[in-house]
Short mmCIF file of C-alpha atoms in Angstrom, two decimals:
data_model
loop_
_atom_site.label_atom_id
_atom_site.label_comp_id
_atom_site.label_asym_id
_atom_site.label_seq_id
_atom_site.Cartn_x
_atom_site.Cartn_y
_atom_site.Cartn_z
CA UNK G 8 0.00 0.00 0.00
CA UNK G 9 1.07 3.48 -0.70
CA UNK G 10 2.88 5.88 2.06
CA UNK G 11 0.11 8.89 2.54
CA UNK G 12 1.91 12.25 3.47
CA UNK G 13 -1.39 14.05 4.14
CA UNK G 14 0.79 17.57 5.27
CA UNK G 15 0.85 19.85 2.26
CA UNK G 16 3.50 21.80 4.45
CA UNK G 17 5.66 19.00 4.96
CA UNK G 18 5.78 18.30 1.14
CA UNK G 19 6.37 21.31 -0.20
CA UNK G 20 9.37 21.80 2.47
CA UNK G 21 11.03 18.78 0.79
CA UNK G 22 10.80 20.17 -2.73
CA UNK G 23 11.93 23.53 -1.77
CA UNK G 24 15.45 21.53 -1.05
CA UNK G 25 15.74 21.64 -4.54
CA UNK G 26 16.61 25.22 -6.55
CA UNK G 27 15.59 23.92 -9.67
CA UNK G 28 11.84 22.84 -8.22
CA UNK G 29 11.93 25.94 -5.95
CA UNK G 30 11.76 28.10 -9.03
CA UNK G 31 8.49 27.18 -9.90
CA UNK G 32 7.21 27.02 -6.39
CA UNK G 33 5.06 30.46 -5.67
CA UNK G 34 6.09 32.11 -2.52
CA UNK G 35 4.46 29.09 0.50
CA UNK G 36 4.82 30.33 4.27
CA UNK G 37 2.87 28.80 7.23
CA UNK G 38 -0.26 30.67 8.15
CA UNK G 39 0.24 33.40 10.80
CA UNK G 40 -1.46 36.82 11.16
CA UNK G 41 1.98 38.34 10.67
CA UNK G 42 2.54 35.75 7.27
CA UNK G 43 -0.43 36.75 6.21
CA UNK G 44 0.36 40.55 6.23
CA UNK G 45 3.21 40.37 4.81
CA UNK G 46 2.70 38.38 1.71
CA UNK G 47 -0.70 41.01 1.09
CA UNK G 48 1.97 43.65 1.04
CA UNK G 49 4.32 41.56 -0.99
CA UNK G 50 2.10 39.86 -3.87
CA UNK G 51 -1.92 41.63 -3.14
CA UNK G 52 -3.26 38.57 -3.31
CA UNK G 53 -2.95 35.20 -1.27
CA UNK G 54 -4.14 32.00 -1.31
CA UNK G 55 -4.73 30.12 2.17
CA UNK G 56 -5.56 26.34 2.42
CA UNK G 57 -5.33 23.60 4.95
CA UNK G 58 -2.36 21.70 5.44
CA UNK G 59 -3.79 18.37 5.46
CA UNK G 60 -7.49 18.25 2.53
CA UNK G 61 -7.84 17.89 -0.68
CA UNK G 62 -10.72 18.39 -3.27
CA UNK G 63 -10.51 22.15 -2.92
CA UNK G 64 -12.12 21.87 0.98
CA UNK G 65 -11.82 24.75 2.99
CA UNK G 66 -9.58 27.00 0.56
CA UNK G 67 -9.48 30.82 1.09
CA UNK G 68 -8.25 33.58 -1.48
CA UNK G 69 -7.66 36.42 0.13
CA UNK G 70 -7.23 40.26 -1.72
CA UNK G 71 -5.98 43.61 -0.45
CA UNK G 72 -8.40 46.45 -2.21
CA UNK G 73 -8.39 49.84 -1.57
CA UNK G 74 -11.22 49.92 0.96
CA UNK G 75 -8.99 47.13 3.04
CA UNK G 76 -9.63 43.24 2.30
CA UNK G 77 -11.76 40.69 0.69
CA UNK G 78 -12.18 36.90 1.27
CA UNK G 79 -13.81 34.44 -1.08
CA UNK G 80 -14.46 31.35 -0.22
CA UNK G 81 -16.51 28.85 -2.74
CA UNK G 82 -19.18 30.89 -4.03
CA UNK G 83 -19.13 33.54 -1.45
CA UNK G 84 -17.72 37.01 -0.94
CA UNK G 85 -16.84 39.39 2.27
CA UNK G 86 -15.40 42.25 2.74
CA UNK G 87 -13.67 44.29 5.43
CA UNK G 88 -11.48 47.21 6.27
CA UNK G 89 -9.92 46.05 9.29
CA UNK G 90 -6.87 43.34 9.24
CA UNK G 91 -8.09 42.34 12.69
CA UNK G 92 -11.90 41.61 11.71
CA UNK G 93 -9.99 39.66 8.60
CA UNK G 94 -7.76 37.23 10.42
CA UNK G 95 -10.89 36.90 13.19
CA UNK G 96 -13.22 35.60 10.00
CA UNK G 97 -10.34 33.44 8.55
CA UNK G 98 -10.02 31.86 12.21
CA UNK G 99 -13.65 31.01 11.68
CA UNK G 100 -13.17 29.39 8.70
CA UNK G 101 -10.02 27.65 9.61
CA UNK G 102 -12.20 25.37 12.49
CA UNK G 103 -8.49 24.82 14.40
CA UNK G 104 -6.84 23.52 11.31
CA UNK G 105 -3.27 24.24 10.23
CA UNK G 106 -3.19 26.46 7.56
CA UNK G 107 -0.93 27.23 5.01
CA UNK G 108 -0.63 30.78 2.55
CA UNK G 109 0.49 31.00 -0.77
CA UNK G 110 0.85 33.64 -3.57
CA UNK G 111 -1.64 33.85 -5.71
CA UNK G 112 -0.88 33.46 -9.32
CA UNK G 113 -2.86 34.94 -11.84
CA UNK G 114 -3.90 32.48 -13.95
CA UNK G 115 -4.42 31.90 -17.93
CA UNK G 116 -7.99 31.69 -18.54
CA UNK G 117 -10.49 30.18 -20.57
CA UNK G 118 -13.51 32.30 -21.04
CA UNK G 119 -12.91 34.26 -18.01
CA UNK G 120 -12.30 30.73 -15.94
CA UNK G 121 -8.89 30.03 -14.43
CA UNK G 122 -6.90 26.36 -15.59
CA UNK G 123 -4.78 24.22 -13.69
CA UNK G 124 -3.33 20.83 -14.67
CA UNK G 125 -2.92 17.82 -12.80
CA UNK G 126 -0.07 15.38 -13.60
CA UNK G 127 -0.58 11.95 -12.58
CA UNK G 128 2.79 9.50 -11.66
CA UNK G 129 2.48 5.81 -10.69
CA UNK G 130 6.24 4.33 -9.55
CA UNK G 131 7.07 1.37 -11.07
CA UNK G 132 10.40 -0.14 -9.43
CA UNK G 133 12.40 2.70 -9.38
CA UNK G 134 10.94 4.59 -12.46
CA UNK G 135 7.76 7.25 -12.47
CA UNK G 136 5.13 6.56 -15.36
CA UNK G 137 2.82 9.37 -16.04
CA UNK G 138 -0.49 8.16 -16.32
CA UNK G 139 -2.64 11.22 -16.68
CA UNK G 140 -1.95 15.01 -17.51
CA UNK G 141 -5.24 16.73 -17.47
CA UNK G 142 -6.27 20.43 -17.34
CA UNK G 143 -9.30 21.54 -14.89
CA UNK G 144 -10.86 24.60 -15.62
CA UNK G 145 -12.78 26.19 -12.82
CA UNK G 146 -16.64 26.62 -12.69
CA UNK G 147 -18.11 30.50 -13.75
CA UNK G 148 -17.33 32.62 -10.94
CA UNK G 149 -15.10 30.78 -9.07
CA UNK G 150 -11.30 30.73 -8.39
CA UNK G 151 -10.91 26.70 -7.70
CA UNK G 152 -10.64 24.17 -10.35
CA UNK G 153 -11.84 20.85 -7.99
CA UNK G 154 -13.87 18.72 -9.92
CA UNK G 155 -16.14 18.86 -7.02
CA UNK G 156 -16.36 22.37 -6.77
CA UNK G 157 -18.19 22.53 -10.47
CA UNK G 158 -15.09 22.74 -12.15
CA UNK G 159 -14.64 20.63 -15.52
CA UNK G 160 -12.35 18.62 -17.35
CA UNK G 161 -10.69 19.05 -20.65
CA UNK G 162 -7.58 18.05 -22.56
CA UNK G 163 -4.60 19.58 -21.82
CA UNK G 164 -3.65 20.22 -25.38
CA UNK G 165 -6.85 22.29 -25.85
CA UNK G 166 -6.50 23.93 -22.76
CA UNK G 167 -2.93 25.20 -23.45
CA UNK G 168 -3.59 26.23 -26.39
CA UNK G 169 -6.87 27.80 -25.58
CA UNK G 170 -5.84 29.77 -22.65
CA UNK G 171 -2.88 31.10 -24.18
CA UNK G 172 -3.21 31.02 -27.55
CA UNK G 173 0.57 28.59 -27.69
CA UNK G 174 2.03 25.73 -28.67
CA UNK G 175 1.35 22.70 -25.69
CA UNK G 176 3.86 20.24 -26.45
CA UNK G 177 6.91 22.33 -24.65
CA UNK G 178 4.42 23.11 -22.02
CA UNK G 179 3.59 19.72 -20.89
CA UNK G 180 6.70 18.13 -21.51
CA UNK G 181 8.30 20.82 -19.20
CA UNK G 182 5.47 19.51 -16.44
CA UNK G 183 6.29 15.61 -17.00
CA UNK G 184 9.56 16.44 -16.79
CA UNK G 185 9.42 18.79 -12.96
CA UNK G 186 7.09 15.95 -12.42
CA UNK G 187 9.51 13.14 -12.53
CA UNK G 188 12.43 15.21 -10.86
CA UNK G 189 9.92 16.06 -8.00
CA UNK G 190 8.94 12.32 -7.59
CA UNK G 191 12.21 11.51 -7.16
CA UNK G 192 12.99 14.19 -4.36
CA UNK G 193 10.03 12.66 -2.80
CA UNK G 194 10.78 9.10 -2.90
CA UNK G 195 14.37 9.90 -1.09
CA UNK G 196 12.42 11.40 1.62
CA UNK G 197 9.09 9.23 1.83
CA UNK G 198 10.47 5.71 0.37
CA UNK G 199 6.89 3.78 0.52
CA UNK G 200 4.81 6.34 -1.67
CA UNK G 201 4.14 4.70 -4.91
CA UNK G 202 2.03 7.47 -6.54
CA UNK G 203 2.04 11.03 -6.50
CA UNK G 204 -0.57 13.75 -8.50
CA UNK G 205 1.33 17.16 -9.36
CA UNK G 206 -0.77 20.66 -9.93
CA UNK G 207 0.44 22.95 -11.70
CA UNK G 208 -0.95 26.25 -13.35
CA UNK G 209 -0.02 28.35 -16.32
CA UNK G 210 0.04 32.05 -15.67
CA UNK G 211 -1.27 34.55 -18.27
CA UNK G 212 3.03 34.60 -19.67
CA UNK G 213 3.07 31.43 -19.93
CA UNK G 214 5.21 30.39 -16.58
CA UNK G 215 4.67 26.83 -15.21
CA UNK G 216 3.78 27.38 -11.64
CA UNK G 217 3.55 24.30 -9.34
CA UNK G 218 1.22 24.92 -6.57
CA UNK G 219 1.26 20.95 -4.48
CA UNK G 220 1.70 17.17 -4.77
CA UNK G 221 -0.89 14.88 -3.51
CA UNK G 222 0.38 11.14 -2.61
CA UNK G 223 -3.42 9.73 -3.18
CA UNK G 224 -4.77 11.38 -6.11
CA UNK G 225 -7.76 11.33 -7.64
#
């Protein structure tokens, strides 16, 4: 049976060991009012998510406007002016959990609906096999691609080339191939996982961004 490392935290820590795989990680701190601040200063816009879920549960984008902050969470919106009333609704959302904040990336859409891509690996011995690259484009109105949050599926060929008007094949070879150098930075650190689902997102120039590895995909 397959090693589960459920901490998104503890992951990502391992594969920012690595320059080359840092490079496409966006900016990942763990959550703290302070964290928090300072990334909104930084990048405008963060993304906060549980350490340990997966299917899109209980993730938070965050956005500093001009009259002070706004929160959207699956279909819903807030806003506030005060940092302190922010962080007090985000507790309430949080339920206890460990969080964990990262920059928000904007995007390359499709029809005004952000893509990702997942990238599917299955260990054979001591090789990865890539057994699915598909894109996920998110339901009208929302920020999250989850299948179960309304979002869709579609080829990742037509996706590339629909969101940004490109060429896919350097694309998602560049993907299998962070994919496969990731798995193996894994597997030193977590020897009994034996498969592993990558996302990644495109922004609107193009830049592969890798946002989190799951050990039991979907």
């Amino acid at each position: 049976m397959s090693t589960t490392v459920a901490s998104k935290w503890k992951k990502t820590k391992v594969l920012l060991e690595s320059n080359r795989i840092a490079k496409v990680i966006p900016e990942t701190r763990k959550f703290s009012p302070e964290a928090l601040q300072e990334m909104l200063a930084q990048y405008g816009s963060v993304i906060a998510k549980p350490c340990s879920s997966a299917g899109g549960h209980g993730i938070v984008k965050i956005s500093r406007k001009n009259y002070g902050y706004k929160i959207r969470y699956k279909g819903m919106k807030k806003k506030t002016g005060k940092f302190s009333k922010l962080v007090r609704a985000l507790r309430r959302l949080q339920r206890r959990r460990k969080y964990i904040l990262q920059r928000t990336i904007d995007l390359a859409q499709i029809d005004g609906r952000p893509v990702d891509y997942r990238v599917k690996l299955v260990r054979k011995g001591d090789k990865w096999k890539v057994t699915a690259l598909v894109a996920k484009v998110a339901r009208k109105g929302y920020f999250i691609t989850n299948i179960c949050r309304g979002g869709d599926l579609m080829r990742s060929s037509e996706a590339i080339r629909r969101s940004l008007n490109t060429n896919p094949r350097r694309k998602k070879r560049k993907m299998v191939k962070l994919s496969r150098k990731s798995a193996k930075i894994l597997a030193k650190k977590f020897p009994g996982i034996t498969q592993l689902g990558f996302d990644y997102g495109l922004d609107k120039d193009g830049k592969i961004w890798m946002f989190e590895v799951n050990t039991n995909p979907h």
